[in-house]
PDB file of C-alpha atoms in Angstrom:
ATOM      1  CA  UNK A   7      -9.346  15.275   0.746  1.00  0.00           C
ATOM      2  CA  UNK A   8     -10.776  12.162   2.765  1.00  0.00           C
ATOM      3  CA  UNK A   9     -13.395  11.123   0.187  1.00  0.00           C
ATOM      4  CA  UNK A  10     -13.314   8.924  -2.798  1.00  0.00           C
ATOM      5  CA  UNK A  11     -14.404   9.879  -6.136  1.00  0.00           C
ATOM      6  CA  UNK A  12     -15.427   8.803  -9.453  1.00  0.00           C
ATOM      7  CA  UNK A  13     -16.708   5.573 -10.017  1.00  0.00           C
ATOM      8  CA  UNK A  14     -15.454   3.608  -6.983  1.00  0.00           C
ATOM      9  CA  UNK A  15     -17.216   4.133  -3.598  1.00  0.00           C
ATOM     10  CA  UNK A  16     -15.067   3.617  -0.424  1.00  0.00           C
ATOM     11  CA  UNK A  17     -15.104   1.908   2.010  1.00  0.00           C
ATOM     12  CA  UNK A  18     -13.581  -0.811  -0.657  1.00  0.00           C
ATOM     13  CA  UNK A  19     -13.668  -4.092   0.640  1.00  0.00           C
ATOM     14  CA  UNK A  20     -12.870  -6.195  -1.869  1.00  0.00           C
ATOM     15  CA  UNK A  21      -8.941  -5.291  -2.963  1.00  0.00           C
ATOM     16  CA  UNK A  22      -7.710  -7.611  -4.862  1.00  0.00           C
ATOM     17  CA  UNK A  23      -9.533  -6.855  -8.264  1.00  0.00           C
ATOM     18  CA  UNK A  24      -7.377  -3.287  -8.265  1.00  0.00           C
ATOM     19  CA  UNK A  25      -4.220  -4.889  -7.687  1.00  0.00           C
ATOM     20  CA  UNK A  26      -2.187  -7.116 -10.229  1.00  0.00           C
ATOM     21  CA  UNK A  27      -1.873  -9.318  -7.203  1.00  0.00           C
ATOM     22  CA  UNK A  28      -3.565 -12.265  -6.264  1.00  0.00           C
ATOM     23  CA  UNK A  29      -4.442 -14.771  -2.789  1.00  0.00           C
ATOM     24  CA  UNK A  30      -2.233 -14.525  -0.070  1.00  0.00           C
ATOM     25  CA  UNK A  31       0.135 -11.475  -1.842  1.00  0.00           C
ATOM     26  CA  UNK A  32      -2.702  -9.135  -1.643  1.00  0.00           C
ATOM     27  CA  UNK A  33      -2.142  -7.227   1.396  1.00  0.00           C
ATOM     28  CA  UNK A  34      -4.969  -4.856   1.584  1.00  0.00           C
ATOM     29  CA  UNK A  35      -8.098  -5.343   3.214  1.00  0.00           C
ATOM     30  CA  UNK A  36      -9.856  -1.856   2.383  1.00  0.00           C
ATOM     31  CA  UNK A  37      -9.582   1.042   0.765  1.00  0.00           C
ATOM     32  CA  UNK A  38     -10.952   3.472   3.086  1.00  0.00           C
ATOM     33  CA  UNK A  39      -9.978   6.705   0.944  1.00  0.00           C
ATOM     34  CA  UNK A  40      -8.931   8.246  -2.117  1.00  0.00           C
ATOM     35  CA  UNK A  41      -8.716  10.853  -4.816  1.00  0.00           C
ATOM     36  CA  UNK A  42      -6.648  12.064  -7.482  1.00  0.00           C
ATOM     37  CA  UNK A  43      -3.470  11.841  -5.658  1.00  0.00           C
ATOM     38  CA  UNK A  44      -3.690  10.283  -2.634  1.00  0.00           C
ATOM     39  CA  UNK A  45      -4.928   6.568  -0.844  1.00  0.00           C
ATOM     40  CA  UNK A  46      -5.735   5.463   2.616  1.00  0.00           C
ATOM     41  CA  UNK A  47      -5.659   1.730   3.325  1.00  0.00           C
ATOM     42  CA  UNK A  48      -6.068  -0.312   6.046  1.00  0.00           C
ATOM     43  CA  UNK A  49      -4.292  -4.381   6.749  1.00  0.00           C
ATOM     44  CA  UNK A  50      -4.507  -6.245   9.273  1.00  0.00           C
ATOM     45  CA  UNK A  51      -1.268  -9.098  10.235  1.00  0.00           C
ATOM     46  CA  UNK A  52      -2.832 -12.428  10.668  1.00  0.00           C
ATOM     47  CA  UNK A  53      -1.652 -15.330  11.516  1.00  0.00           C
ATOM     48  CA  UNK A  54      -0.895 -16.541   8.068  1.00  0.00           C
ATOM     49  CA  UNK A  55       0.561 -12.987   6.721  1.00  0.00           C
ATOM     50  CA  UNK A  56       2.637 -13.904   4.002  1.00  0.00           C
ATOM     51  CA  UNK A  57       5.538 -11.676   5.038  1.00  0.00           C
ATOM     52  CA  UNK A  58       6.012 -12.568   9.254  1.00  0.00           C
ATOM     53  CA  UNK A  59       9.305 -13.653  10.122  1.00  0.00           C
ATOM     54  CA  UNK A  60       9.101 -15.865  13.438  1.00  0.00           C
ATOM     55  CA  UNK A  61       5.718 -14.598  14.027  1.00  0.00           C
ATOM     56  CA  UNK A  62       6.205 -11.047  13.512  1.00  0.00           C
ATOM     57  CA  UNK A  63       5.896  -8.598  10.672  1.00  0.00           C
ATOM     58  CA  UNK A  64       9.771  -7.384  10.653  1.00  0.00           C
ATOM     59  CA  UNK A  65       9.105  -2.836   9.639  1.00  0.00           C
ATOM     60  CA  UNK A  66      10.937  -2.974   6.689  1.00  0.00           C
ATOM     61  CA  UNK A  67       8.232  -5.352   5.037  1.00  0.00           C
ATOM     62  CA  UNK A  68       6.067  -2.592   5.206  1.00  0.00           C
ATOM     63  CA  UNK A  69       7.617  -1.005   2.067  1.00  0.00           C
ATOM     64  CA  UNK A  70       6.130  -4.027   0.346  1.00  0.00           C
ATOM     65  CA  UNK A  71       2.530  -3.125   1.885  1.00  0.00           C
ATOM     66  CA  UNK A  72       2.798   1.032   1.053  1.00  0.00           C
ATOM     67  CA  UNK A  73       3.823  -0.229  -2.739  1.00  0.00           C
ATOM     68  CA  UNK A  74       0.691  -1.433  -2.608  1.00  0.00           C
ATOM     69  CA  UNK A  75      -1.146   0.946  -1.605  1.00  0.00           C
ATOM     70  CA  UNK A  76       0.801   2.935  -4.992  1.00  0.00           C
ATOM     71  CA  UNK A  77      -0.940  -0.219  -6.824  1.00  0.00           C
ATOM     72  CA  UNK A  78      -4.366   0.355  -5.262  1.00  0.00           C
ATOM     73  CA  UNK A  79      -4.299   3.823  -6.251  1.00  0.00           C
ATOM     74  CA  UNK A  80      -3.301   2.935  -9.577  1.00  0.00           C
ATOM     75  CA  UNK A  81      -6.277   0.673 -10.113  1.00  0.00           C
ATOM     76  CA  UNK A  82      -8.478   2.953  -8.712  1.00  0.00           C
ATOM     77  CA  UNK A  83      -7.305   4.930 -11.482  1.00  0.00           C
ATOM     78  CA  UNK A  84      -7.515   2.606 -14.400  1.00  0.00           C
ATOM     79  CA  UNK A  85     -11.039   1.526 -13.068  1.00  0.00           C
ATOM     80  CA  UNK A  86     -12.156   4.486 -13.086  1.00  0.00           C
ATOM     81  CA  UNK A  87     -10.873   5.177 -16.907  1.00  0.00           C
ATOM     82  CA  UNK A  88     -12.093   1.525 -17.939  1.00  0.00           C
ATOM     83  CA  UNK A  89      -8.797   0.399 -18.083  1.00  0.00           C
ATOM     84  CA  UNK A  90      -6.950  -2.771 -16.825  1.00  0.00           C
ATOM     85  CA  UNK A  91      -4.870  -2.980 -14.411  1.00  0.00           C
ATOM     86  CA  UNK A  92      -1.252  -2.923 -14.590  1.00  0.00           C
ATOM     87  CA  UNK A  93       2.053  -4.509 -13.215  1.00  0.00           C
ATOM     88  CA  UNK A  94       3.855  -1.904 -11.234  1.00  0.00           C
ATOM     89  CA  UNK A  95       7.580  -1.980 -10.330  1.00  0.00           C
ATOM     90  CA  UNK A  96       9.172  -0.789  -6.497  1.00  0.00           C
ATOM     91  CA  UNK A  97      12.110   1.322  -8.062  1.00  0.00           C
ATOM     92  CA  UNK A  98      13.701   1.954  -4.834  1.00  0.00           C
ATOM     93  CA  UNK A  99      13.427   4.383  -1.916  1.00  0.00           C
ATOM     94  CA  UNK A 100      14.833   7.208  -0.495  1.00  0.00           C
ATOM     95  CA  UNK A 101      14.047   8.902   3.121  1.00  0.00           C
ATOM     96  CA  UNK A 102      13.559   5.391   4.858  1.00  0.00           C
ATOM     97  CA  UNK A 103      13.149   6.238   8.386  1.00  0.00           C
ATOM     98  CA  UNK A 104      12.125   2.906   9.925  1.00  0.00           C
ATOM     99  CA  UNK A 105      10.800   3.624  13.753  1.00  0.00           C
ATOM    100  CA  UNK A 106       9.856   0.038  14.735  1.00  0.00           C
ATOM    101  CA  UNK A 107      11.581  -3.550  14.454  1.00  0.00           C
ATOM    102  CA  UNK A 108       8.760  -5.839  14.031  1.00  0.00           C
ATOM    103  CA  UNK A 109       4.825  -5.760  14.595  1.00  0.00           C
ATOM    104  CA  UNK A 110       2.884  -8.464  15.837  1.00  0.00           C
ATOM    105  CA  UNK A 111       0.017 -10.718  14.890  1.00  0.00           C
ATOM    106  CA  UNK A 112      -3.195  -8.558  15.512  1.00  0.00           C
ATOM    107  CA  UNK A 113      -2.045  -5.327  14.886  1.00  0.00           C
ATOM    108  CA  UNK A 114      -4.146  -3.083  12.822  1.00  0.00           C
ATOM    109  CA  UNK A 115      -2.069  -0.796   9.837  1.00  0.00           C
ATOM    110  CA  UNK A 116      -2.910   2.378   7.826  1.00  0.00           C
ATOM    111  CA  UNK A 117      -1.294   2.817   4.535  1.00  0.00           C
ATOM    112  CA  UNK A 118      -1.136   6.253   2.979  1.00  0.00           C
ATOM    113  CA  UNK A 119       0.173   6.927  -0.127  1.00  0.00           C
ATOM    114  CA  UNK A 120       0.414  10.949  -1.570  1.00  0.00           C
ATOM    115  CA  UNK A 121       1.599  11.279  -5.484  1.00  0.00           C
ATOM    116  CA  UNK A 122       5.033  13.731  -4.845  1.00  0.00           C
ATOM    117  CA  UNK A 123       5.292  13.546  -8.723  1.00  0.00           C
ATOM    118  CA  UNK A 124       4.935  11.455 -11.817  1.00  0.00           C
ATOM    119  CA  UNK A 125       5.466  12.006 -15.301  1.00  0.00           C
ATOM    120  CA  UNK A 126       3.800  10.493 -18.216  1.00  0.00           C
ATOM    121  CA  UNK A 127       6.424   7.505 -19.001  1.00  0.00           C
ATOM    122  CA  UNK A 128       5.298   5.793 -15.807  1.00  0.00           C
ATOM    123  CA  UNK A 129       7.554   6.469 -13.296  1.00  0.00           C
ATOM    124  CA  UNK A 130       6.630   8.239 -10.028  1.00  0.00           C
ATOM    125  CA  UNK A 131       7.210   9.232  -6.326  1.00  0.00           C
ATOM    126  CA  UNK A 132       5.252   8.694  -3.980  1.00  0.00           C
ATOM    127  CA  UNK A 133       5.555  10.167   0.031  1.00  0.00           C
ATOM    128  CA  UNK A 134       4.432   7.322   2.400  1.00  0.00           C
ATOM    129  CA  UNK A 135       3.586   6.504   5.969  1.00  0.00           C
ATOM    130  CA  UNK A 136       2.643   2.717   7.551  1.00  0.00           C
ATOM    131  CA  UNK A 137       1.006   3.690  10.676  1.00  0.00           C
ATOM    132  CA  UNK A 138       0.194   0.987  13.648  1.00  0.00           C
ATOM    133  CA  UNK A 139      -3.562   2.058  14.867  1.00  0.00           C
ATOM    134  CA  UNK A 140      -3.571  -0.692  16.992  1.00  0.00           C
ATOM    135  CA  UNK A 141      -1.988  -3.674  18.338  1.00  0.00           C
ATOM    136  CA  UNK A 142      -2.663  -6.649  20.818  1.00  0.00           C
ATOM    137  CA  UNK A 143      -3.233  -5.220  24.682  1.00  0.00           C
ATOM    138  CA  UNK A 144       1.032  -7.253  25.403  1.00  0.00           C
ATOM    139  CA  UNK A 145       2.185  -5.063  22.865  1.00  0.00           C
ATOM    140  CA  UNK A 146       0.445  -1.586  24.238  1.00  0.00           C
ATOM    141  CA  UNK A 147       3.442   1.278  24.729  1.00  0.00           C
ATOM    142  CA  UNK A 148       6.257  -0.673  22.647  1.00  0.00           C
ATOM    143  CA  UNK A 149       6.007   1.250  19.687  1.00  0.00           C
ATOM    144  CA  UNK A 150       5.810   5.192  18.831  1.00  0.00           C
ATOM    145  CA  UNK A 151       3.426   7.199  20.289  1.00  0.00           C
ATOM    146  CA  UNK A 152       2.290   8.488  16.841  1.00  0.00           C
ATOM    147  CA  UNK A 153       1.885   5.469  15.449  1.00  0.00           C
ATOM    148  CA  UNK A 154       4.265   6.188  12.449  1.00  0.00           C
ATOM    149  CA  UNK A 155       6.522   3.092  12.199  1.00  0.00           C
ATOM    150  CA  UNK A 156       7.355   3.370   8.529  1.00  0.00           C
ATOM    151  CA  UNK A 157       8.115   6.172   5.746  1.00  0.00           C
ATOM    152  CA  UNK A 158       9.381   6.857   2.709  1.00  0.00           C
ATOM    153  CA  UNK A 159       9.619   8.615  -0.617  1.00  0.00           C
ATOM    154  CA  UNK A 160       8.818   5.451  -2.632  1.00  0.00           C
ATOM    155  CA  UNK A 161      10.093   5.170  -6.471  1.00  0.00           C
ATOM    156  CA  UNK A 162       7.849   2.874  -8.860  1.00  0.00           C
ATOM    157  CA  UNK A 163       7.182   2.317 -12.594  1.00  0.00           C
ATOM    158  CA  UNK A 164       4.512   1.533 -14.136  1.00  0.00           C
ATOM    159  CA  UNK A 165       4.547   0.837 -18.042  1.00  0.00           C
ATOM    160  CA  UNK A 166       2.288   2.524 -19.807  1.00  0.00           C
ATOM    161  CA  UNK A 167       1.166   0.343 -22.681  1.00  0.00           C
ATOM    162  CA  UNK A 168       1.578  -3.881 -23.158  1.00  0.00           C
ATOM    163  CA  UNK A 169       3.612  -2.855 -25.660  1.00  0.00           C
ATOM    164  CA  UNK A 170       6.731  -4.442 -23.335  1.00  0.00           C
ATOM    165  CA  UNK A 171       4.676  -7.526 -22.658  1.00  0.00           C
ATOM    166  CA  UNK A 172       4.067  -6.771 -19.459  1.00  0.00           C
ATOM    167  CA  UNK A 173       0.120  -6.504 -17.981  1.00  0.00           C
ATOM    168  CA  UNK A 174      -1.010  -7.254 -14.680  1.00  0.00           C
ATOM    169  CA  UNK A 175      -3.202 -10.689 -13.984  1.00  0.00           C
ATOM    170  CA  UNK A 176      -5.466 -11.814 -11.235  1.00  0.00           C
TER     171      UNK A 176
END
């Protein structure tokens, strides 16, 4: 499936309204598909990306940036119900295969996220890839010919009531 559905059209520009993130933590800059299980994003690392070490984006910060693509698809989901949003929780991981060090200012990312399984308390897996689609012309042949320089199976919760006290905010 490569299409959206429901209520929310893609391309999504504006991210940050599906996220219980806000200014320089949201990490998204579309939503370019998604369906009942499943989300394609796209980033780009600027200049002022809130997670480069030394100038670079070190690989492992990507797990921060396919979380949130979990959290995208979650809002997608409680927009689409007339719900709000809600906090989400990074568990852990398991299957980290990490095939790059860093990535560099000006490289473009896709996100996809696939549901593996949840159940109805919240929690969830989720398999993941951070792909590099492109990067500045200096950088050309250092990383994997695929483009895959991230994956996981990525554990998160996500309460399923305030009950807890816990809600997202903008």
């Amino acid at each position: 499936m490569t299409e959206c559905n429901k209520k929310l059209v893609c391309p999504i520009e504006t991210v940050a309204p599906l996220l219980p993130h806000s200014g320089r933590m949201v990490l998204l800059d579309r939503i370019t598909a998604y369906g009942d299980d499943f989300l394609e994003a796209e980033a780009e690392i600027r200049p002022d990306h809130i997670l480069l070490e030394q100038g670079v984006l070190p690989c492992l910060s990507g797990a921060e940036i396919m979380a949130q693509g979990i959290a995208a698809l979650a809002g997608c989901r409680a927009v689409n119900a007339g719900e709000p949003v809600r906090l989400g929780f990074l568990l852990g991981s398991r299957k980290l295969n990490v095939f790059a060090d860093v990535l560099p200012v000006g490289s473009r990312l896709k996100i996809e996220v696939r549901a593996s399984t949840q159940d109805g308390s919240g929690f969830g897996v989720f398999d993941c890839r951070l792909l590099c689609v492109s990067v500045p012309p200096s950088w050309t042949g250092r990383l994997p010919p695929d483009g895959v320089v991230l994956a996981a199976a990525l554990n998160v919760y996500s309460p399923k009531a305030d009950s807890d006290g816990l809600s997202g905010g903008q």
